[in-house]
Amino acid sequence: VPLKKRWETFRNILCSKSIKCITFNSVVGLMPLHFHRAEDLNQQMDLVLTSIWDIKLAAWILRPDAKEVDLEFASFVAGFPHLCQSKTLVPENASPNLVQLINIKDRLSYLLAMYPIISRSITKKGLADSLDQIEGPLQSVLSAMECIGVGFLPHTYQNIEQRLDNRIEELSLEARNIAGNNSFLCSSPQQVAQLLYDVLKLPVPKDTMPRTATTSSQHRSTSEAILEAIKSSTPHRIIDILLEFRSLNKLLTSYIKPLPFLARKPYLREASLSSKPIVRIHPMWMQTAVRTGRLSCRKPNMQQIPKDSTFDVAPRDAFCATAHDMCLFSFDYSQNEVRILAHMSEDQQLISLFLNKDGLDIYKQMSSLVTGKTVDSVTIEERAITKQVVLAILYGMGISQVSKKLGINRSKAQHFFNSFFARFKQTRRWIDMTKESAKKLGFVTTIVGRRRYLDEIRSNDSAKRAQAERQAVNSVIQGSAADLMKLAMLKIGSRITDWHKEGHSAGGTGRHPRMLLQIHDELLFEIANNKDDIQRLKDAIICCCAEECELDLKLKVPLKVNCSVGSSWGDGMKDC
């Protein structure tokens, strides 16, 4: 049978809506199909496959707090040994290929036996819709994204590496002069603590320390929060040196040096079309690594690559379109999690701010209501404090953390918390109700019904219980934001799959956009650098990721998306 025919048969099975494919770790299993189709830039990719029912993914939905090792195939076999007692006998003198095929057959039989057990648990707990409609189909999207990768320019990092090395050495030399010690290392927490507290006698502001900390541990900490607190109360040149050193050293060791080694050669077809083809980086997308349901990625972690420039170079500038006639297109949700808070809490004051058609700054509007000032008279500091209070609610931060972040005392931070809840009363009620529900049920649910279990929510240990209560609120907001992004990826993925069926304007190219990265509340695509193609994708984004998601999730507030385009992912991205 010709190879082309075999590929087509395999694809037809996966795309069939009448067949259920029981798999294990299908994000990896689908890669041969996606790599095969990704090589042809004009060929559509099957981004959304609804036939996949993955055992590993289903187990994670049942217990999102499961450790990674517990989701490996060997752990399932150890947990259900009675399902794999009858193994196929291997004939004597069997070839290595035959032995491998027999092992694969036994594994598939095991998955088939496990399917009804896990499926019943999924249905019993009301998680079938979340698995079948969102998490399951998303696996193919993530697999395709990893296969496609994103264009990368290694020389961008190579050009800045020496400059960073030189600046780090300058900072180290200045620090050694201040310390009066030629062997002083800015990278050593012990030496830094000794210099700050024993030699320079710098005090640590009391408000920066948690109440449970011991005296000895307080005065030996050299965390960024502590350094910022010392800088605010007792400015000293060494603090600026240490903060800059850590920032540059992390940039150098986490991104500038290692990322070029992760780049791979371009597809054969791309290499044949250009004398200098652009290499790609293919991040590994993880669907089962974060308890709230947020996606994560590795090798590299694209979600931590900083936006800000260093020496006039933004690390994101190295990520680019893969051809001169292509460009990058990005969309991100505006105030996504605050909108979800408004929806979940049903606070009419908060909802009304998002229904305001004037397009005013949401945090200035909130600060105006909290402080009683007009929007125009709200100061930069008041806006910053209000924003931090909102983020504290969303991320489960306490008053101490907010005061550290903003460099204000606890009483001022407490005042803004009290003022916020006095104005947006229903948010306080919703938080309390969420905590009580978590204590009663042992879990919280997101906007699509996905669960997160909180084992410490009834703990006798007050610290553990308080942490679980913060996680309860955070998990609903963060988890629902993750649900929204996944739904958006599926909707725009389906639209891209059918791109050729819609036809295109006379000025467009008709080439399929390609989904590259999912970063926090942002999706990054590669598309033909053509005005009509860009407008077509923007219209599709607004329709699929804003309007349709609002309707499907029955949101009480509108979603807002910001779109931008550029040749690289960094400072070159411009609003469109």
XYZ file of C-alpha atoms in Angstrom:
576
model
C 0.000 0.000 0.000
C 1.518 3.370 -0.980
C 2.659 5.557 1.922
C 0.344 8.371 0.853
C -2.631 6.002 1.033
C -1.614 4.822 4.516
C -1.376 8.404 5.758
C -4.807 9.169 4.332
C -6.353 6.090 5.981
C -4.807 7.013 9.332
C -6.129 10.563 8.995
C -9.630 9.379 8.055
C -9.796 7.242 11.207
C -8.758 10.151 13.423
C -11.136 12.605 11.740
C -14.126 10.262 11.825
C -16.911 11.402 14.146
C -18.293 7.864 14.419
C -15.088 6.333 15.833
C -13.746 6.780 19.365
C -9.967 6.411 19.572
C -8.767 5.303 23.025
C -5.260 6.686 23.492
C -2.598 7.400 26.089
C -0.728 10.733 25.893
C -2.148 11.540 22.474
C -0.379 14.921 22.304
C 2.747 12.881 21.524
C 0.921 10.142 19.620
C -0.550 12.580 17.092
C 2.785 14.161 16.206
C 3.615 11.923 13.212
C 0.391 13.074 11.533
C 0.978 16.737 12.318
C 4.662 16.704 11.327
C 3.699 15.044 8.049
C 1.132 17.731 7.249
C 3.142 20.646 8.668
C 5.836 20.189 6.016
C 3.420 21.403 3.346
C 2.819 25.069 4.125
C -0.240 25.158 1.858
C -1.886 22.105 3.409
C -4.509 22.451 6.118
C -3.801 20.873 9.493
C -6.392 18.897 11.420
C -6.269 21.031 14.534
C -9.451 19.867 16.276
C -10.021 16.103 16.553
C -13.068 15.086 18.592
C -12.496 11.328 18.238
C -9.649 11.189 20.781
C -10.428 9.831 24.281
C -7.194 9.879 26.244
C -6.734 7.802 29.414
C -3.978 10.012 30.841
C -5.959 13.195 30.295
C -9.127 11.692 31.775
C -7.209 10.603 34.882
C -5.861 14.148 35.288
C -9.367 15.611 35.028
C -10.432 13.262 37.819
C -7.439 14.275 39.984
C -5.754 17.455 38.693
C -3.450 17.424 41.729
C -1.903 14.101 40.636
C 1.885 14.097 40.381
C 3.424 13.721 36.946
C 4.833 10.294 37.808
C 1.338 9.108 38.781
C 0.132 9.862 35.258
C 2.757 7.682 33.581
C 1.661 4.441 31.916
C 3.593 2.280 34.393
C 1.662 3.813 37.296
C -1.644 2.849 35.692
C -0.459 -0.731 35.193
C 0.659 -0.892 38.835
C -2.693 0.488 39.975
C -4.813 -1.913 37.893
C -2.705 -5.109 37.650
C -5.777 -7.329 37.186
C -6.393 -5.730 33.782
C -3.127 -6.971 32.301
C -2.867 -10.544 33.561
C -3.384 -12.249 30.186
C -0.419 -11.208 28.087
C 0.143 -12.464 24.567
C 2.695 -15.256 24.325
C 5.769 -14.286 22.348
C 6.829 -17.021 19.879
C 10.315 -18.437 20.141
C 12.856 -16.775 17.875
C 10.464 -13.849 17.344
C 12.061 -10.882 15.610
C 12.529 -7.628 17.575
C 9.839 -5.997 15.432
C 7.350 -8.753 16.232
C 8.122 -8.528 19.957
C 7.521 -4.792 19.825
C 4.215 -5.241 17.986
C 3.039 -7.790 20.569
C 3.912 -5.401 23.400
C 1.995 -2.623 21.660
C -0.997 -4.916 21.186
C -0.990 -5.780 24.920
C -0.795 -2.104 25.848
C -3.726 -1.272 23.588
C -5.745 -4.113 25.110
C -4.974 -2.708 28.548
C -6.173 0.774 27.527
C -9.369 -0.693 26.128
C -9.998 -2.536 29.413
C -9.325 0.593 31.454
C -11.544 2.869 29.353
C -14.959 1.868 30.825
C -13.629 2.152 34.394
C -12.360 5.714 33.998
C -15.236 6.698 31.717
C -17.774 5.744 34.406
C -15.938 7.893 36.973
C -15.858 10.828 34.554
C -19.598 10.553 33.906
C -20.497 10.003 37.567
C -18.687 13.189 38.619
C -20.222 15.299 35.861
C -16.921 15.854 34.048
C -17.829 14.339 30.665
C -18.647 17.667 28.992
C -15.355 19.217 30.094
C -13.420 16.218 28.744
C -15.358 15.635 25.525
C -15.966 19.229 24.477
C -12.814 21.058 25.594
C -9.904 19.087 27.049
C -10.088 16.108 24.679
C -10.253 18.001 21.360
C -7.547 20.410 22.553
C -4.901 17.658 22.547
C -4.618 17.748 18.767
C -4.259 21.550 18.804
C -1.352 21.336 21.259
C 0.280 18.520 19.303
C 0.053 20.557 16.089
C 1.474 23.662 17.797
C 4.504 21.708 18.985
C 5.083 20.282 15.514
C 4.778 23.677 13.807
C 7.061 25.501 16.238
C 7.950 29.180 15.997
C 10.637 30.881 13.918
C 13.801 31.770 15.835
C 16.844 33.956 15.088
C 19.795 32.660 17.174
C 22.068 35.543 16.172
C 19.761 37.963 18.025
C 20.811 36.309 21.275
C 24.415 35.807 20.244
C 24.747 39.560 19.624
C 23.596 40.427 23.133
C 25.349 37.634 25.043
C 28.768 39.317 25.204
C 27.246 42.641 26.238
C 25.377 40.947 29.073
C 28.529 39.115 30.189
C 30.430 42.405 30.270
C 27.733 44.210 32.244
C 27.455 41.356 34.759
C 31.226 41.468 35.274
C 31.068 45.254 35.828
C 28.384 44.790 38.483
C 30.332 41.974 40.142
C 33.482 44.115 40.289
C 31.598 47.035 41.831
C 30.009 44.708 44.402
C 33.428 43.265 45.324
C 34.754 46.796 45.862
C 31.852 47.640 48.178
C 32.314 44.364 50.060
C 36.080 44.819 50.245
C 36.373 41.175 49.259
C 37.756 40.018 45.906
C 36.053 36.632 46.263
C 32.561 38.071 46.888
C 29.870 36.497 44.682
C 26.610 38.285 43.904
C 25.127 34.874 43.148
C 25.739 33.553 46.683
C 22.764 34.156 49.043
C 24.976 33.458 52.070
C 27.631 36.004 51.072
C 24.978 38.571 50.139
C 23.223 38.129 53.501
C 26.509 38.500 55.359
C 27.351 41.694 53.444
C 23.919 43.280 53.891
C 23.253 42.438 57.521
C 26.648 41.841 59.151
C 28.935 44.243 57.272
C 26.646 47.057 56.078
C 24.131 46.611 58.948
C 21.149 47.305 56.682
C 17.794 46.896 58.476
C 14.824 44.966 57.103
C 11.482 46.830 57.341
C 9.252 44.961 59.782
C 6.189 45.132 57.530
C 7.931 42.984 54.922
C 8.222 39.896 57.122
C 5.510 37.272 57.573
C 4.256 37.012 61.131
C 5.302 33.364 61.351
C 8.941 34.063 60.451
C 11.577 33.690 63.132
C 13.957 36.512 63.949
C 16.951 34.670 62.540
C 15.228 33.759 59.262
C 13.940 37.312 58.806
C 17.373 38.863 58.819
C 19.032 36.332 56.522
C 16.572 36.555 53.632
C 17.857 38.165 50.429
C 14.752 37.668 48.284
C 13.791 40.258 45.696
C 10.909 41.444 47.904
C 13.307 42.004 50.812
C 15.814 43.846 48.615
C 13.067 46.109 47.270
C 11.884 46.808 50.821
C 15.406 47.709 51.958
C 15.803 49.924 48.892
C 12.630 51.836 49.810
C 13.569 52.378 53.452
C 17.386 52.531 53.369
C 18.701 53.174 49.826
C 22.176 51.794 49.148
C 24.072 51.259 45.904
C 24.623 47.558 46.667
C 20.861 46.916 46.474
C 20.670 48.332 42.939
C 23.685 46.230 41.958
C 22.174 43.017 43.314
C 18.778 43.578 41.690
C 20.306 44.353 38.298
C 22.761 41.448 38.590
C 19.978 38.962 39.308
C 17.812 40.268 36.490
C 20.600 40.119 33.899
C 21.996 36.812 35.142
C 18.575 35.144 34.925
C 18.091 36.523 31.423
C 21.509 35.231 30.369
C 21.363 31.767 31.943
C 17.669 31.022 31.368
C 17.198 32.353 27.843
C 20.111 33.962 26.007
C 22.541 31.039 26.332
C 20.317 27.912 26.304
C 17.620 28.810 23.746
C 19.827 28.683 20.607
C 20.633 25.050 21.475
C 16.908 24.195 21.354
C 16.501 25.432 17.772
C 15.879 22.818 15.084
C 16.470 22.819 11.376
C 13.563 23.992 9.193
C 11.280 21.666 7.292
C 12.778 20.242 4.096
C 10.392 22.204 1.906
C 11.274 25.486 3.627
C 14.985 24.754 3.321
C 14.611 24.189 -0.417
C 12.820 27.524 -0.879
C 15.407 29.724 0.838
C 19.188 29.993 0.889
C 19.006 31.061 4.555
C 15.978 29.282 6.045
C 14.943 30.324 9.547
C 15.272 27.687 12.258
C 12.417 26.893 14.626
C 11.930 26.243 18.314
C 9.300 23.628 19.192
C 8.084 24.087 22.802
C 6.514 21.077 24.523
C 2.943 21.925 25.539
C 1.724 20.420 28.805
C -1.996 19.996 29.463
C -1.779 18.066 32.735
C 0.944 19.936 34.647
C -0.984 22.794 36.321
C -3.730 22.129 38.854
C -5.805 25.146 37.861
C -5.927 23.896 34.264
C -3.631 26.527 32.791
C -1.451 25.290 29.945
C 2.292 25.211 30.486
C 5.262 24.510 28.254
C 8.843 23.299 28.498
C 12.047 23.346 26.483
C 11.753 26.299 26.585
C 9.150 27.775 28.905
C 7.868 30.411 26.503
C 5.523 31.802 29.150
C 8.448 33.186 31.156
C 10.337 34.907 28.353
C 10.286 38.576 29.413
C 8.659 41.319 27.375
C 10.988 44.093 28.499
C 14.089 45.106 26.568
C 17.645 44.802 27.856
C 20.364 46.839 26.135
C 17.697 47.867 23.617
C 17.040 44.224 22.735
C 13.795 42.481 23.700
C 14.267 38.704 24.185
C 11.028 38.164 22.283
C 12.515 39.846 19.198
C 14.322 36.587 18.414
C 10.992 34.878 17.684
C 9.852 35.735 14.198
C 7.957 34.814 11.063
C 9.613 32.065 9.021
C 9.573 33.803 5.628
C 9.744 37.341 4.254
C 6.151 37.141 3.005
C 4.826 35.993 6.404
C 4.210 37.839 9.681
C 3.181 37.149 13.265
C -0.324 37.946 14.487
C -1.189 38.110 18.176
C -4.395 38.509 20.118
C -4.825 38.740 23.864
C -7.781 39.148 26.166
C -8.087 42.465 27.984
C -8.568 42.200 31.791
C -9.651 38.612 31.284
C -9.608 37.491 34.919
C -11.256 40.642 36.273
C -14.112 40.069 33.835
C -14.422 36.507 35.108
C -14.524 37.831 38.692
C -17.354 40.167 37.671
C -19.215 37.290 36.010
C -18.734 34.826 38.857
C -19.520 37.265 41.665
C -22.444 38.870 39.791
C -21.418 42.194 41.338
C -23.519 44.730 39.456
C -21.133 47.607 40.182
C -18.253 45.656 38.667
C -20.323 44.386 35.744
C -21.469 47.926 34.913
C -17.844 49.036 34.487
C -17.354 46.513 31.690
C -20.625 47.502 30.055
C -19.383 51.095 29.855
C -19.032 51.988 26.176
C -16.620 54.875 26.785
C -13.572 52.598 26.798
C -12.180 54.115 30.006
C -9.314 52.494 31.908
C -10.983 49.797 34.025
C -8.596 50.190 36.974
C -9.034 53.969 37.028
C -12.806 53.454 37.033
C -12.544 51.019 39.925
C -10.196 53.333 41.810
C -12.631 56.185 41.243
C -15.424 54.218 42.898
C -13.189 53.088 45.770
C -11.709 56.527 46.543
C -14.781 58.602 45.716
C -12.802 60.712 43.231
C -13.606 61.456 39.616
C -11.880 59.204 37.088
C -9.687 62.058 35.840
C -8.441 62.911 39.338
C -7.343 59.361 40.239
C -3.569 59.363 40.743
C -1.110 56.860 39.279
C -0.448 55.508 42.788
C -4.162 55.042 43.523
C -4.664 53.201 40.237
C -1.657 50.971 40.969
C -2.944 50.147 44.456
C -6.433 49.334 43.169
C -4.995 47.091 40.459
C -2.811 45.300 42.989
C -5.768 44.769 45.335
C -7.759 43.222 42.483
C -4.830 40.981 41.523
C -4.419 40.038 45.182
C -8.024 38.842 45.231
C -7.549 36.918 41.983
C -4.241 35.296 42.942
C -4.930 34.772 46.631
C -2.309 37.227 47.889
C -2.535 38.637 51.388
C -2.244 42.188 52.666
C 1.447 41.733 53.519
C 2.263 40.727 49.955
C 0.394 43.718 48.554
C 2.175 46.126 50.889
C 5.550 44.681 49.819
C 4.676 44.841 46.148
C 3.653 48.492 46.316
C 6.091 49.633 48.983
C 3.326 50.829 51.319
C 2.589 49.948 54.938
C 0.068 47.303 55.992
C -2.478 49.783 57.309
C -2.677 51.596 53.965
C -3.001 48.306 52.095
C -5.704 47.173 54.537
C -7.576 50.434 53.984
C -7.706 49.853 50.225
C -8.868 46.259 50.712
C -11.662 47.443 53.001
C -12.630 50.250 50.626
C -12.703 47.871 47.659
C -14.998 45.382 49.374
C -17.184 48.199 50.695
C -17.784 49.357 47.128
C -17.931 45.925 45.460
C -19.832 44.088 48.196
C -20.893 41.101 46.125
C -17.280 40.140 45.416
C -16.745 39.686 49.165
C -19.904 37.583 49.441
C -18.855 35.452 46.475
C -15.406 34.835 47.971
C -16.964 33.756 51.276
C -19.490 31.522 49.495
C -16.723 29.931 47.412
C -14.726 29.100 50.533
C -17.767 27.660 52.309
C -18.698 25.563 49.290
C -15.127 24.252 49.070
C -15.236 23.232 52.745
C -18.533 21.442 52.240
C -17.686 19.641 48.984
C -13.904 19.389 49.196
C -13.486 20.927 45.747
C -14.322 23.958 43.590
C -15.528 24.017 39.988
C -14.639 26.252 37.064
C -17.010 27.881 34.614
C -17.267 24.657 32.554
C -17.525 22.354 35.568
C -13.913 21.165 35.814
C -12.937 20.415 39.417
C -9.982 21.123 41.654
C -9.825 19.208 44.920
C -8.481 20.970 48.019
C -7.336 18.368 50.524
C -6.358 20.919 53.193
C -9.601 22.928 53.115
C -10.792 21.237 56.346
C -7.352 21.027 57.958
C -6.920 21.722 61.660
C -3.739 23.590 60.749
C -4.893 27.195 60.313
C -2.041 28.083 57.931
C -2.774 25.140 55.617
C -6.504 25.821 55.773
C -5.996 29.511 54.928
C -3.815 28.583 51.966
C -6.465 26.158 50.699
C -9.105 28.888 51.015
C -6.987 31.224 48.888
C -6.489 28.420 46.375
C -10.253 27.890 46.236
C -10.872 31.433 45.000
C -7.800 31.482 42.779
C -8.661 28.124 41.189
C -12.125 29.255 40.136
C -10.803 32.452 38.522
C -7.614 31.003 37.016
C -9.315 27.769 36.027
C -12.190 29.580 34.332
C -9.724 31.814 32.481
C -8.009 28.621 31.305
C -11.369 27.205 30.174
C -12.046 30.362 28.180
C -8.659 30.270 26.456
C -9.003 26.579 25.594
C -12.477 27.161 24.178
C -11.107 30.054 22.117
C -8.283 27.845 20.802
C -10.796 25.208 19.712
C -13.073 27.711 18.009
C -10.354 29.493 16.076
C -8.686 26.122 15.414
C -11.868 24.813 13.781
C -12.151 28.012 11.769
C -8.558 27.659 10.534
C -9.132 23.999 9.607
C -12.014 25.101 7.356
C -10.153 28.186 6.110
C -10.069 27.026 2.491
C -13.824 26.366 2.452
C -14.709 29.995 3.151
C -12.974 31.436 0.119
C -10.988 34.670 0.280
C -11.051 38.187 -1.101
C -9.423 39.041 -4.410
C -6.533 40.662 -2.554
C -5.940 37.758 -0.137
C -3.651 34.756 -0.531
C -5.941 32.122 0.984
C -3.038 30.604 2.957
C -3.964 29.034 6.279
C -2.912 30.867 9.451
C -0.927 28.675 11.820
C -1.341 28.692 15.589
C 2.100 28.876 17.229
C 2.014 29.776 20.935
C -0.371 30.186 23.854
C 1.088 32.581 26.423
C -1.080 33.481 29.442
C -4.053 35.306 27.833
C -2.418 35.551 24.404
C -2.435 33.447 21.234
C 0.261 33.877 18.587
C -0.212 32.960 14.912
C 1.800 33.071 11.712
C -0.028 34.380 8.661
C 0.677 35.739 5.195
C 1.902 39.337 5.373
C -1.087 40.543 3.409
C -3.555 43.234 4.471
C -6.635 41.229 3.475
C -5.376 38.034 5.159
C -4.598 39.924 8.372
C -8.037 41.546 8.432
C -9.683 38.196 7.753
C -7.909 36.595 10.725
C -8.744 39.567 12.953
C -12.435 39.291 12.055
C -12.331 35.543 12.754
C -10.673 36.150 16.143
C -13.316 38.686 17.197
C -16.094 36.352 16.087
C -14.722 33.086 17.528
C -12.742 34.153 20.588
C -14.922 37.021 21.796
C -18.497 36.876 20.521
C -18.968 33.086 20.320
C -17.157 32.428 23.610
C -19.363 35.006 25.342
C -22.456 33.182 24.107
C -21.210 29.653 24.827
C -20.157 30.493 28.395
C -23.192 32.766 28.952
C -20.934 35.528 30.257
C -22.523 38.527 31.954
C -19.751 40.820 30.708
C -18.388 41.312 27.185
C -14.956 40.010 26.205
C -12.438 42.377 24.668
C -9.524 41.267 22.489
C -6.498 43.299 21.423
C -4.843 42.358 18.124
C -1.340 43.188 16.921
C 0.908 42.222 14.026
C 4.632 42.333 13.253
C 7.611 40.524 11.775
C 8.822 39.517 15.255
C 7.136 38.848 18.593
C 8.868 41.622 20.536
C 8.790 45.394 20.226
C 7.919 45.117 16.536
C 4.309 44.080 17.224
C 1.909 46.925 16.383
C -1.825 47.227 17.011
C -3.999 46.366 14.062
